[in-house]
Amino acid sequence: MPEEAAVRLRPEAAYSTPAEGARTCMFVLDMAESPELPPVTRRFSRAGAQVGVQPVMNLDDLRTGLGKPAR
């Protein structure tokens, strides 16, 4: 499944490593909007995988975000 997912998702980066005693795949995806996330995670969940999400941003995104007033 990791190879199939990498072909389908076209991640910016993909890593495979052991984490917390389990085989783990990490994909770095560029998502413009949060509604893009459920369709990506659904297939993994249905396959019985544990899915974790960690939002990250590059330096340009951080600068943009810091320039906006707090909500």
Short mmCIF file of N, CA and C in Angstrom, two decimals:
data_model
loop_
_atom_site.label_atom_id
_atom_site.label_comp_id
_atom_site.label_asym_id
_atom_site.label_seq_id
_atom_site.Cartn_x
_atom_site.Cartn_y
_atom_site.Cartn_z
N MET A 1 0.79 -1.20 0.00
CA MET A 1 0.00 0.00 0.00
C MET A 1 0.84 1.28 0.00
N PRO A 2 1.99 1.35 0.70
CA PRO A 2 2.77 2.59 0.68
C PRO A 2 3.19 3.02 -0.72
N GLU A 3 3.62 2.06 -1.54
CA GLU A 3 4.02 2.43 -2.91
C GLU A 3 2.84 2.93 -3.71
N GLU A 4 1.71 2.23 -3.60
CA GLU A 4 0.49 2.65 -4.30
C GLU A 4 0.07 4.05 -3.84
N ALA A 5 0.13 4.29 -2.53
CA ALA A 5 -0.26 5.60 -1.99
C ALA A 5 0.68 6.69 -2.48
N ALA A 6 1.97 6.41 -2.52
CA ALA A 6 2.93 7.41 -2.98
C ALA A 6 2.69 7.78 -4.44
N VAL A 7 2.35 6.81 -5.26
CA VAL A 7 2.06 7.09 -6.66
C VAL A 7 0.80 7.93 -6.77
N ARG A 8 -0.22 7.57 -6.01
CA ARG A 8 -1.51 8.25 -6.08
C ARG A 8 -1.45 9.66 -5.48
N LEU A 9 -0.79 9.82 -4.34
CA LEU A 9 -0.78 11.10 -3.63
C LEU A 9 0.29 12.07 -4.12
N ARG A 10 1.33 11.54 -4.75
CA ARG A 10 2.46 12.35 -5.22
C ARG A 10 2.98 13.29 -4.11
N PRO A 11 3.45 12.71 -3.01
CA PRO A 11 3.92 13.54 -1.89
C PRO A 11 5.20 14.30 -2.23
N GLU A 12 5.42 15.39 -1.52
CA GLU A 12 6.67 16.13 -1.67
C GLU A 12 7.83 15.31 -1.14
N ALA A 13 7.55 14.48 -0.13
CA ALA A 13 8.55 13.57 0.44
C ALA A 13 7.82 12.39 1.04
N ALA A 14 8.49 11.24 1.10
CA ALA A 14 7.93 10.04 1.71
C ALA A 14 9.04 9.33 2.48
N TYR A 15 8.71 8.89 3.69
CA TYR A 15 9.68 8.23 4.55
C TYR A 15 9.07 6.96 5.13
N SER A 16 9.90 5.97 5.36
CA SER A 16 9.49 4.75 6.01
C SER A 16 10.46 4.51 7.16
N THR A 17 9.91 4.28 8.36
CA THR A 17 10.74 4.13 9.54
C THR A 17 9.96 3.41 10.63
N PRO A 18 10.64 2.76 11.57
CA PRO A 18 9.90 2.24 12.72
C PRO A 18 9.58 3.39 13.67
N ALA A 19 8.38 3.40 14.21
CA ALA A 19 7.99 4.41 15.20
C ALA A 19 7.06 3.78 16.21
N GLU A 20 7.40 3.93 17.48
CA GLU A 20 6.60 3.37 18.57
C GLU A 20 6.32 1.90 18.36
N GLY A 21 7.31 1.16 17.87
CA GLY A 21 7.21 -0.28 17.70
C GLY A 21 6.42 -0.75 16.49
N ALA A 22 6.09 0.16 15.59
CA ALA A 22 5.30 -0.22 14.41
C ALA A 22 5.99 0.27 13.13
N ARG A 23 5.74 -0.46 12.04
CA ARG A 23 6.20 0.03 10.74
C ARG A 23 5.42 1.30 10.41
N THR A 24 6.12 2.31 9.96
CA THR A 24 5.50 3.62 9.77
C THR A 24 5.88 4.22 8.43
N CYS A 25 4.91 4.79 7.76
CA CYS A 25 5.14 5.57 6.55
C CYS A 25 4.72 7.00 6.83
N MET A 26 5.54 7.94 6.43
CA MET A 26 5.20 9.35 6.58
C MET A 26 5.23 10.00 5.20
N PHE A 27 4.17 10.70 4.89
CA PHE A 27 4.08 11.42 3.62
C PHE A 27 3.98 12.91 3.92
N VAL A 28 4.75 13.71 3.21
CA VAL A 28 4.67 15.16 3.31
C VAL A 28 3.86 15.63 2.11
N LEU A 29 2.66 16.18 2.40
CA LEU A 29 1.74 16.60 1.34
C LEU A 29 1.51 18.10 1.42
N ASP A 30 1.38 18.74 0.28
CA ASP A 30 1.05 20.17 0.23
C ASP A 30 -0.46 20.28 0.06
N MET A 31 -1.13 20.66 1.13
CA MET A 31 -2.59 20.81 1.10
C MET A 31 -2.93 22.27 1.31
N ALA A 32 -3.64 22.83 0.36
CA ALA A 32 -4.02 24.24 0.46
C ALA A 32 -5.14 24.47 1.46
N GLU A 33 -6.03 23.51 1.60
CA GLU A 33 -7.19 23.65 2.47
C GLU A 33 -7.40 22.39 3.30
N SER A 34 -7.87 22.54 4.51
CA SER A 34 -8.08 21.38 5.38
C SER A 34 -9.11 20.38 4.87
N PRO A 35 -10.13 20.76 4.08
CA PRO A 35 -11.07 19.75 3.57
C PRO A 35 -10.43 18.71 2.64
N GLU A 36 -9.20 18.94 2.22
CA GLU A 36 -8.50 17.95 1.38
C GLU A 36 -8.05 16.74 2.20
N LEU A 37 -8.01 16.86 3.51
CA LEU A 37 -7.46 15.81 4.37
C LEU A 37 -8.31 14.55 4.47
N PRO A 38 -9.61 14.63 4.74
CA PRO A 38 -10.40 13.39 4.92
C PRO A 38 -10.31 12.38 3.77
N PRO A 39 -10.38 12.80 2.52
CA PRO A 39 -10.26 11.80 1.45
C PRO A 39 -8.90 11.08 1.45
N VAL A 40 -7.86 11.77 1.88
CA VAL A 40 -6.52 11.17 1.92
C VAL A 40 -6.44 10.14 3.04
N THR A 41 -6.95 10.49 4.21
CA THR A 41 -6.82 9.59 5.37
C THR A 41 -7.82 8.44 5.35
N ARG A 42 -8.95 8.62 4.70
CA ARG A 42 -10.02 7.60 4.70
C ARG A 42 -9.53 6.25 4.19
N ARG A 43 -8.81 6.25 3.09
CA ARG A 43 -8.34 4.98 2.50
C ARG A 43 -7.42 4.24 3.47
N PHE A 44 -6.54 4.95 4.16
CA PHE A 44 -5.64 4.31 5.11
C PHE A 44 -6.42 3.75 6.29
N SER A 45 -7.37 4.51 6.79
CA SER A 45 -8.19 4.04 7.92
C SER A 45 -8.98 2.79 7.55
N ARG A 46 -9.55 2.78 6.37
CA ARG A 46 -10.32 1.61 5.93
C ARG A 46 -9.44 0.37 5.79
N ALA A 47 -8.16 0.57 5.54
CA ALA A 47 -7.22 -0.54 5.41
C ALA A 47 -6.71 -1.01 6.77
N GLY A 48 -7.20 -0.38 7.84
CA GLY A 48 -6.80 -0.79 9.19
C GLY A 48 -5.58 -0.08 9.72
N ALA A 49 -5.10 0.93 9.01
CA ALA A 49 -3.92 1.66 9.46
C ALA A 49 -4.30 2.70 10.51
N GLN A 50 -3.39 2.94 11.43
CA GLN A 50 -3.56 4.05 12.35
C GLN A 50 -3.08 5.30 11.61
N VAL A 51 -3.87 6.35 11.65
CA VAL A 51 -3.53 7.56 10.90
C VAL A 51 -3.30 8.70 11.88
N GLY A 52 -2.17 9.35 11.73
CA GLY A 52 -1.85 10.54 12.51
C GLY A 52 -1.59 11.69 11.55
N VAL A 53 -1.96 12.87 11.98
CA VAL A 53 -1.78 14.06 11.15
C VAL A 53 -1.00 15.09 11.94
N GLN A 54 0.01 15.65 11.31
CA GLN A 54 0.82 16.69 11.94
C GLN A 54 0.95 17.85 10.98
N PRO A 55 0.20 18.94 11.20
CA PRO A 55 0.35 20.08 10.29
C PRO A 55 1.73 20.71 10.45
N VAL A 56 2.31 21.08 9.35
CA VAL A 56 3.59 21.79 9.34
C VAL A 56 3.50 22.90 8.30
N MET A 57 4.44 23.84 8.38
CA MET A 57 4.47 24.90 7.38
C MET A 57 5.91 25.26 7.07
N ASN A 58 6.10 25.77 5.87
CA ASN A 58 7.44 26.22 5.51
C ASN A 58 7.64 27.65 6.02
N LEU A 59 8.81 28.19 5.82
CA LEU A 59 9.13 29.52 6.36
C LEU A 59 8.25 30.60 5.76
N ASP A 60 7.95 30.52 4.47
CA ASP A 60 7.07 31.51 3.84
C ASP A 60 5.68 31.49 4.46
N ASP A 61 5.13 30.29 4.68
CA ASP A 61 3.81 30.17 5.31
C ASP A 61 3.84 30.72 6.73
N LEU A 62 4.91 30.47 7.45
CA LEU A 62 5.04 30.97 8.82
C LEU A 62 5.05 32.50 8.82
N ARG A 63 5.83 33.08 7.93
CA ARG A 63 5.88 34.55 7.84
C ARG A 63 4.49 35.12 7.53
N THR A 64 3.78 34.49 6.60
CA THR A 64 2.43 34.95 6.25
C THR A 64 1.52 34.86 7.46
N GLY A 65 1.56 33.74 8.16
CA GLY A 65 0.71 33.53 9.33
C GLY A 65 1.04 34.50 10.46
N LEU A 66 2.30 34.77 10.68
CA LEU A 66 2.68 35.69 11.75
C LEU A 66 2.29 37.13 11.43
N GLY A 67 2.11 37.43 10.14
CA GLY A 67 1.73 38.78 9.74
C GLY A 67 0.26 39.06 9.89
N LYS A 68 -0.55 38.02 10.16
CA LYS A 68 -2.00 38.19 10.31
C LYS A 68 -2.34 38.40 11.78
N PRO A 69 -3.37 39.19 12.06
CA PRO A 69 -3.78 39.39 13.45
C PRO A 69 -4.33 38.09 14.08
N ALA A 70 -4.13 37.94 15.36
CA ALA A 70 -4.64 36.76 16.08
C ALA A 70 -6.15 36.81 16.13
N ARG A 71 -6.77 35.62 16.10
CA ARG A 71 -8.24 35.54 16.18
C ARG A 71 -8.68 35.35 17.60
#
